Amino acid sequence: MFEIYDAAAAHGSMIVGGQDPDVGLVGHLTGGGHAPISGTYGLAADNVLELEVVTPAGDIKTVNQCTNSDLFFAFRGGGGSTFGVVLSATIKTHPMPSMTWSHFDIVQTSSTREPFWQAMAYYHSQLPHLVKSGLMGYYNISSISPFEPSTSLILGAGVWILNTSVPSFNAIVDPVLNHIQATYPVTVTRSARYEPSFYDWWKVYSPAGAVATESQLGNRLVDEKALSQPLDKIASSLAAAYQNLVMISNLVSGPGMWNAQPPGGIGSMTPAWRKTIVEIIVPVIWPAHNASARAQQTHRLTNGYMDALRRWAPGTGTYLNEADANEPDLAGEYWGRGNYERLVGVKREWDPEGVFWCGPCVLGGEWEVREDDGRLCKV
């Protein structure tokens, strides 16, 4: 993403792309693609105007709302490794926004964790109001000392509102933080400042990362209905999904996401995005080259931590690019049943021989990797 952001910024513009500069453009948008500015401008897939692709038959095709519109639907959220190879993408740009951004911490001060989870429940119950007011960003819940899980918990957040002043930002966020500080045994620290260019801020605070951990993610798109439940229910759900490592949360939705009207209509990503308030991600890790630890941890992810989130927010979905590959209902959770049926039709028409495949992809279950020799064979 870094090169694309650079090129757009040279013209005073911004694109809807990944927060991490290492994210690839095509994998991002084919999975739907949330962004630091998605609450205002929608998903990456909502901002695609045209694609040039190589089909499974080896033909180069133009794909847009008028030409090969079925592929246009499929590529915008249907996942990679499925419908063809993207050679180029024409995407919408937006004027470079300014922002007021804030870093705040909420730190457990009680001897037990229950009061902290109550504070977290209240914070989450206020997210619908904050997101409707334009708040976007990211926050994590973890131990203060990540490698000492028994230490106190902390919520650390970096959030922003585009094209607004510090006083206007504080008028929205401060009442929530003030209530938490006054009501729960926690310490709240905060700061806020204005940035005239989102891109200049992003270059400093989103450096390229390193990838060196054996891990698996799972996520849940949490809607206002779940966040409107009693605080005890929210607290117990968050605590059950926390795995003593980190809980990652993305405030990447908002009015621009909910009301998006892209060319060619909404793509094939899960419709749950259009009512999402926050995406909550749970990672698990294990020692390198340890198959038994991997099996244990991935089982806990699917049947423990993610099950707690599914029970808290039923009937929503999961973000394809950060999803648990062992999700029990791939079709329903990744895309929604209606979208999946349509994607199956596109897959059978354009790739009847199964040239493109991956396990947790559309019709991925029709093939399997044999354990004895690693060959990919029809089921």
Coordinates of N, CA and C in Angstrom, one line a residue, residues 60-231:
I60 N -7.9 -12.3 -21.3 CA -7.8 -11.1 -20.6 C -9.1 -10.4 -20.8
K61 N -9.8 -10.0 -19.7 CA -11.1 -9.4 -19.7 C -11.1 -8.1 -18.9
T62 N -11.9 -7.2 -19.4 CA -12.3 -5.9 -18.7 C -13.5 -6.2 -17.9
V63 N -13.4 -5.9 -16.6 CA -14.5 -6.2 -15.7 C -15.0 -4.9 -15.0
N64 N -16.2 -4.6 -15.2 CA -16.8 -3.4 -14.5 C -18.3 -3.6 -14.4
Q65 N -19.0 -2.5 -14.1 CA -20.5 -2.6 -13.8 C -21.2 -2.9 -15.1
C66 N -20.6 -2.6 -16.3 CA -21.3 -2.8 -17.6 C -20.8 -4.1 -18.3
T67 N -19.5 -4.4 -18.1 CA -18.9 -5.5 -18.9 C -18.5 -6.6 -17.9
N68 N -19.0 -7.8 -18.1 CA -18.7 -8.9 -17.2 C -19.0 -8.6 -15.8
S69 N -20.2 -8.1 -15.6 CA -20.7 -7.6 -14.3 C -20.7 -8.7 -13.3
D70 N -20.9 -10.0 -13.7 CA -20.9 -11.0 -12.7 C -19.5 -11.2 -12.1
L71 N -18.5 -11.1 -12.9 CA -17.1 -11.1 -12.3 C -16.9 -9.9 -11.5
F72 N -17.4 -8.8 -11.9 CA -17.2 -7.5 -11.1 C -17.8 -7.7 -9.7
F73 N -19.0 -8.4 -9.6 CA -19.5 -8.7 -8.3 C -18.6 -9.6 -7.5
A74 N -18.1 -10.7 -8.2 CA -17.4 -11.7 -7.5 C -16.0 -11.2 -7.0
F75 N -15.3 -10.5 -7.8 CA -14.0 -10.0 -7.4 C -14.0 -9.0 -6.3
R76 N -15.1 -8.3 -6.1 CA -15.2 -7.3 -5.0 C -15.8 -8.0 -3.8
G77 N -15.0 -8.8 -3.1 CA -15.4 -9.4 -1.9 C -15.4 -10.9 -1.9
G78 N -15.4 -11.6 -3.0 CA -15.5 -13.0 -3.1 C -14.3 -13.8 -2.8
G79 N -13.1 -13.1 -2.6 CA -11.9 -13.7 -2.1 C -10.9 -13.9 -3.3
G80 N -9.6 -14.0 -2.9 CA -8.6 -14.3 -3.9 C -8.5 -15.8 -4.2
S81 N -7.7 -16.1 -5.2 CA -7.4 -17.5 -5.5 C -8.7 -18.2 -6.0
T82 N -9.6 -17.5 -6.6 CA -10.9 -18.1 -6.9 C -11.4 -17.9 -8.3
F83 N -11.3 -16.7 -8.8 CA -12.0 -16.3 -10.1 C -11.1 -15.9 -11.2
G84 N -9.8 -15.7 -10.9 CA -8.8 -15.3 -11.9 C -7.7 -14.4 -11.3
V85 N -6.9 -13.9 -12.2 CA -5.8 -13.1 -11.8 C -6.0 -11.6 -12.1
V86 N -5.9 -10.7 -11.2 CA -6.1 -9.3 -11.4 C -4.8 -8.7 -11.9
L87 N -4.9 -8.1 -13.1 CA -3.7 -7.4 -13.7 C -3.6 -6.0 -13.3
S88 N -4.8 -5.3 -13.2 CA -4.8 -3.9 -12.8 C -6.2 -3.6 -12.3
A89 N -6.2 -2.5 -11.5 CA -7.4 -2.0 -10.8 C -7.5 -0.5 -11.0
T90 N -8.7 -0.1 -11.4 CA -9.0 1.4 -11.4 C -9.8 1.7 -10.1
I91 N -9.3 2.5 -9.2 CA -10.0 2.7 -8.0 C -10.3 4.2 -7.8
K92 N -11.3 4.5 -7.0 CA -11.7 5.9 -6.7 C -10.7 6.5 -5.7
T93 N -10.4 7.8 -5.9 CA -9.6 8.5 -4.9 C -10.5 9.5 -4.2
H94 N -10.0 10.1 -3.1 CA -10.7 11.0 -2.3 C -9.8 12.2 -1.9
P95 N -10.3 13.4 -1.7 CA -9.4 14.5 -1.3 C -8.8 14.1 0.0
M96 N -7.5 14.5 0.2 CA -6.8 14.2 1.4 C -7.4 14.8 2.6
P97 N -7.9 14.0 3.6 CA -8.5 14.6 4.7 C -7.5 15.1 5.8
S98 N -8.0 16.0 6.6 CA -7.3 16.3 7.9 C -7.9 15.5 8.9
M99 N -7.4 15.6 10.1 CA -8.0 14.7 11.2 C -7.6 15.3 12.6
T100 N -8.4 15.0 13.5 CA -8.0 15.1 14.9 C -7.9 13.6 15.4
W101 N -6.8 13.3 16.0 CA -6.6 12.0 16.5 C -6.2 12.0 18.0
S102 N -6.5 10.9 18.6 CA -6.3 10.8 20.1 C -5.7 9.4 20.4
H103 N -4.8 9.4 21.3 CA -4.4 8.1 22.0 C -4.9 8.2 23.4
F104 N -5.5 7.1 23.8 CA -5.9 7.0 25.2 C -5.7 5.6 25.7
D105 N -5.5 5.5 27.0 CA -5.3 4.2 27.7 C -6.3 4.1 28.8
I106 N -6.9 2.9 29.0 CA -7.7 2.6 30.2 C -7.0 1.4 30.9
V107 N -6.5 1.7 32.1 CA -5.7 0.7 32.8 C -6.4 0.2 34.0
Q108 N -6.4 -1.1 34.2 CA -7.0 -1.8 35.4 C -6.2 -1.4 36.6
T109 N -6.9 -1.0 37.7 CA -6.2 -0.7 38.9 C -6.8 -1.6 40.1
S110 N -7.8 -2.4 39.8 CA -8.4 -3.3 40.8 C -7.5 -4.6 40.9
S111 N -7.7 -5.3 42.0 CA -6.9 -6.5 42.1 C -7.4 -7.7 41.3
T112 N -8.7 -7.6 40.9 CA -9.3 -8.6 40.0 C -9.7 -8.0 38.7
R113 N -10.0 -8.8 37.7 CA -10.3 -8.3 36.4 C -11.7 -8.0 36.2
E114 N -12.6 -8.5 37.0 CA -14.1 -8.3 36.7 C -14.4 -6.8 36.6
P115 N -14.0 -5.9 37.5 CA -14.3 -4.5 37.3 C -13.8 -3.9 36.0
F116 N -12.6 -4.4 35.5 CA -12.1 -3.9 34.3 C -13.0 -4.3 33.1
W117 N -13.5 -5.5 33.1 CA -14.4 -6.0 32.1 C -15.7 -5.2 32.1
Q118 N -16.1 -4.8 33.3 CA -17.3 -4.0 33.4 C -17.1 -2.6 32.7
A119 N -15.9 -2.1 32.9 CA -15.5 -0.8 32.3 C -15.5 -1.0 30.8
M120 N -14.9 -2.1 30.3 CA -14.9 -2.4 28.9 C -16.3 -2.6 28.3
A121 N -17.2 -3.2 29.1 CA -18.6 -3.3 28.6 C -19.2 -2.0 28.4
Y122 N -19.0 -1.0 29.3 CA -19.6 0.3 29.1 C -18.9 1.0 27.9
Y123 N -17.6 0.9 27.8 CA -17.0 1.5 26.6 C -17.6 0.9 25.3
H124 N -17.7 -0.4 25.2 CA -18.3 -1.0 24.0 C -19.7 -0.6 23.8
S125 N -20.5 -0.4 24.9 CA -21.9 0.0 24.7 C -22.0 1.4 24.1
Q126 N -20.9 2.2 24.3 CA -20.9 3.6 23.7 C -20.4 3.7 22.3
L127 N -19.9 2.6 21.8 CA -19.3 2.6 20.4 C -20.4 3.0 19.3
P128 N -21.6 2.5 19.4 CA -22.5 3.0 18.4 C -22.6 4.5 18.3
H129 N -22.7 5.1 19.4 CA -22.8 6.6 19.4 C -21.5 7.2 18.8
L130 N -20.4 6.7 19.2 CA -19.1 7.2 18.8 C -18.9 7.0 17.3
V131 N -19.2 5.8 16.8 CA -19.0 5.5 15.4 C -20.0 6.4 14.5
K132 N -21.2 6.5 15.0 CA -22.1 7.4 14.2 C -21.7 8.8 14.2
S133 N -20.9 9.2 15.2 CA -20.3 10.6 15.2 C -19.0 10.7 14.4
G134 N -18.6 9.6 13.7 CA -17.4 9.7 12.9 C -16.2 9.1 13.4
L135 N -16.2 8.5 14.6 CA -15.0 8.0 15.2 C -14.5 6.7 14.4
M136 N -13.2 6.7 14.1 CA -12.6 5.5 13.5 C -11.3 5.3 14.2
G137 N -10.7 4.1 14.0 CA -9.4 3.8 14.6 C -9.3 2.4 15.0
Y138 N -8.4 2.2 16.0 CA -8.0 0.8 16.4 C -7.8 0.9 17.9
Y139 N -8.1 -0.3 18.6 CA -7.8 -0.4 20.0 C -7.5 -1.9 20.3
N140 N -6.6 -2.1 21.3 CA -6.3 -3.4 21.7 C -6.5 -3.6 23.2
I141 N -6.9 -4.8 23.6 CA -7.0 -5.1 25.1 C -5.9 -6.2 25.3
S142 N -5.0 -5.9 26.3 CA -4.0 -6.9 26.5 C -3.5 -6.7 28.0
S143 N -2.6 -7.6 28.4 CA -1.9 -7.4 29.7 C -0.9 -6.2 29.5
I144 N -0.7 -5.5 30.6 CA 0.3 -4.4 30.5 C 1.7 -5.0 30.1
S145 N 2.0 -6.2 30.7 CA 3.2 -6.9 30.3 C 2.8 -8.1 29.4
P146 N 2.9 -8.0 28.1 CA 2.3 -9.0 27.2 C 2.8 -10.4 27.5
F147 N 4.0 -10.6 28.0 CA 4.5 -12.0 28.2 C 4.3 -12.4 29.7
E148 N 3.5 -11.6 30.4 CA 3.1 -11.9 31.8 C 1.6 -11.8 31.9
P149 N 0.8 -12.8 31.4 CA -0.6 -12.6 31.3 C -1.3 -12.3 32.6
S150 N -0.7 -12.6 33.7 CA -1.4 -12.3 35.0 C -1.4 -10.9 35.4
T151 N -0.7 -10.0 34.7 CA -0.6 -8.6 35.1 C -1.9 -7.9 34.7
S152 N -2.0 -6.7 35.2 CA -3.2 -5.9 34.9 C -3.5 -5.7 33.4
L153 N -4.8 -5.5 33.1 CA -5.2 -5.4 31.7 C -5.2 -3.9 31.4
I154 N -5.1 -3.6 30.1 CA -5.1 -2.3 29.5 C -5.8 -2.3 28.2
L155 N -6.6 -1.3 28.0 CA -7.1 -0.9 26.6 C -6.3 0.2 26.1
G156 N -5.6 0.0 25.0 CA -4.9 1.1 24.4 C -5.5 1.4 23.0
A157 N -5.8 2.7 22.8 CA -6.5 3.1 21.6 C -5.8 4.2 20.8
G158 N -5.9 4.1 19.5 CA -5.6 5.2 18.6 C -6.8 5.5 17.7
V159 N -7.5 6.6 17.9 CA -8.7 6.8 17.2 C -8.7 8.3 16.6
W160 N -9.6 8.5 15.6 CA -9.6 9.8 15.0 C -11.0 10.1 14.4
I161 N -11.2 11.3 14.1 CA -12.3 11.8 13.3 C -11.8 12.7 12.2
L162 N -12.2 12.4 11.0 CA -11.7 13.2 9.9 C -12.3 14.6 9.8
N163 N -11.5 15.5 9.4 CA -11.9 16.9 9.1 C -12.7 17.5 10.2
T164 N -12.1 17.4 11.4 CA -12.8 18.0 12.6 C -11.7 18.6 13.5
S165 N -12.1 19.5 14.4 CA -11.2 20.2 15.3 C -11.0 19.4 16.6
V166 N -10.0 19.8 17.3 CA -9.8 19.1 18.6 C -10.9 19.4 19.6
P167 N -11.5 20.6 19.7 CA -12.6 20.8 20.6 C -13.8 20.0 20.2
S168 N -14.1 19.9 18.9 CA -15.2 19.1 18.4 C -15.0 17.6 18.7
F169 N -13.8 17.1 18.5 CA -13.5 15.7 18.8 C -13.7 15.5 20.3
N170 N -13.1 16.3 21.2 CA -13.2 16.1 22.6 C -14.7 16.1 23.1
A171 N -15.5 16.9 22.5 CA -16.9 17.0 22.9 C -17.6 15.7 22.6
I172 N -17.1 14.9 21.7 CA -17.7 13.6 21.4 C -17.1 12.5 22.3
V173 N -15.8 12.5 22.5 CA -15.2 11.4 23.1 C -15.0 11.6 24.7
D174 N -14.8 12.8 25.1 CA -14.5 13.0 26.6 C -15.6 12.5 27.5
P175 N -16.9 12.7 27.2 CA -17.9 12.3 28.1 C -17.9 10.8 28.4
V176 N -17.5 10.0 27.4 CA -17.4 8.5 27.6 C -16.2 8.2 28.5
L177 N -15.1 8.8 28.2 CA -13.9 8.5 29.0 C -14.0 9.1 30.4
N178 N -14.7 10.2 30.6 CA -14.9 10.8 31.9 C -15.8 9.9 32.8
H179 N -16.8 9.3 32.1 CA -17.7 8.4 32.9 C -17.0 7.2 33.3
I180 N -16.1 6.6 32.4 CA -15.4 5.4 32.8 C -14.4 5.7 34.0
Q181 N -13.7 6.9 33.9 CA -12.8 7.2 35.0 C -13.5 7.4 36.3
A182 N -14.7 8.0 36.3 CA -15.5 8.3 37.5 C -16.2 7.1 38.1
T183 N -16.4 6.1 37.3 CA -17.3 5.0 37.7 C -16.6 3.7 38.0
Y184 N -15.4 3.4 37.4 CA -14.8 2.1 37.5 C -13.4 2.3 38.1
P185 N -12.8 1.2 38.7 CA -11.5 1.3 39.2 C -10.4 1.1 38.1
V186 N -10.3 2.2 37.4 CA -9.3 2.2 36.2 C -8.7 3.6 36.2
T187 N -7.6 3.7 35.5 CA -6.9 5.0 35.3 C -7.0 5.3 33.8
V188 N -7.5 6.5 33.4 CA -7.6 6.9 32.0 C -6.7 8.0 31.7
T189 N -5.8 7.8 30.7 CA -5.0 8.9 30.2 C -5.3 9.1 28.8
R190 N -5.1 10.4 28.3 CA -5.5 10.7 26.9 C -4.8 11.9 26.4
S191 N -4.7 12.0 25.1 CA -4.2 13.2 24.5 C -4.9 13.3 23.1
A192 N -5.0 14.5 22.6 CA -5.6 14.7 21.3 C -4.9 15.8 20.6
R193 N -4.7 15.7 19.3 CA -4.1 16.7 18.5 C -4.6 16.7 17.1
Y194 N -4.5 17.9 16.4 CA -4.9 18.0 15.1 C -3.8 17.7 14.1
E195 N -4.1 17.1 13.0 CA -3.2 16.8 11.9 C -3.7 17.3 10.6
P196 N -3.0 18.2 9.9 CA -3.6 18.7 8.7 C -3.7 17.7 7.5
S197 N -2.9 16.6 7.6 CA -2.9 15.6 6.5 C -2.9 14.2 7.1
F198 N -3.9 13.5 6.8 CA -4.0 12.1 7.2 C -2.8 11.3 6.8
Y199 N -2.3 11.5 5.6 CA -1.2 10.8 5.0 C 0.1 11.0 5.8
D200 N 0.4 12.3 6.1 CA 1.6 12.6 6.9 C 1.6 11.9 8.2
W201 N 0.4 11.9 8.9 CA 0.3 11.2 10.1 C 0.5 9.7 9.9
W202 N -0.1 9.1 8.9 CA -0.1 7.7 8.7 C 1.4 7.2 8.4
K203 N 2.2 8.0 7.7 CA 3.6 7.6 7.4 C 4.4 7.4 8.7
V204 N 4.1 8.2 9.7 CA 4.8 8.1 10.9 C 4.3 7.0 11.8
Y205 N 3.0 6.8 11.9 CA 2.5 5.9 12.9 C 2.1 4.5 12.3
S206 N 2.4 4.3 11.0 CA 2.1 2.9 10.4 C 3.4 2.5 9.7
P207 N 4.4 2.2 10.4 CA 5.7 1.7 9.7 C 5.5 0.3 9.2
A208 N 6.3 -0.1 8.3 CA 6.3 -1.5 7.8 C 6.5 -2.4 8.9
G209 N 5.8 -3.6 8.9 CA 5.9 -4.5 10.0 C 6.7 -5.8 9.6
A210 N 7.0 -6.6 10.6 CA 7.7 -7.9 10.4 C 6.7 -9.0 10.6
V211 N 6.9 -10.0 9.8 CA 6.0 -11.2 9.9 C 6.9 -12.4 10.3
A212 N 6.7 -12.9 11.5 CA 7.6 -14.0 11.9 C 7.0 -14.9 13.0
T213 N 5.6 -14.9 13.1 CA 5.0 -15.7 14.1 C 4.0 -16.7 13.5
E214 N 4.0 -17.9 14.0 CA 3.0 -18.9 13.6 C 1.7 -18.6 14.3
S215 N 0.7 -18.2 13.6 CA -0.5 -17.7 14.2 C -1.7 -18.0 13.4
Q216 N -2.9 -17.8 13.9 CA -4.2 -17.9 13.2 C -5.1 -16.8 13.8
L217 N -5.8 -16.1 13.0 CA -6.8 -15.1 13.4 C -8.2 -15.6 13.3
G218 N -9.0 -15.1 14.1 CA -10.5 -15.2 13.9 C -11.1 -13.8 14.2
N219 N -12.2 -13.5 13.6 CA -12.8 -12.2 13.9 C -14.3 -12.3 13.9
R220 N -14.9 -11.3 14.5 CA -16.4 -11.2 14.5 C -16.8 -9.7 14.2
L221 N -17.7 -9.5 13.3 CA -18.3 -8.2 13.0 C -19.4 -8.0 14.0
V222 N -19.3 -7.0 14.9 CA -20.2 -6.8 16.0 C -21.1 -5.6 15.7
D223 N -22.4 -5.9 15.8 CA -23.4 -4.8 15.4 C -23.9 -4.1 16.6
E224 N -24.8 -3.1 16.4 CA -25.4 -2.3 17.5 C -26.3 -3.2 18.4
K225 N -26.9 -4.2 17.8 CA -27.8 -5.1 18.7 C -27.0 -5.7 19.7
A226 N -25.8 -6.3 19.4 CA -24.9 -6.9 20.4 C -24.4 -5.9 21.4
L227 N -24.1 -4.7 20.9 CA -23.5 -3.7 21.8 C -24.6 -3.0 22.7
S228 N -25.9 -3.4 22.4 CA -27.0 -2.8 23.2 C -27.5 -3.8 24.3
Q229 N -26.8 -4.9 24.4 CA -27.2 -5.9 25.4 C -26.8 -5.4 26.8
P230 N -27.3 -6.0 27.9 CA -26.9 -5.6 29.2 C -25.4 -5.7 29.4
L231 N -24.9 -4.8 30.2 CA -23.4 -4.6 30.4 C -22.8 -5.9 30.9

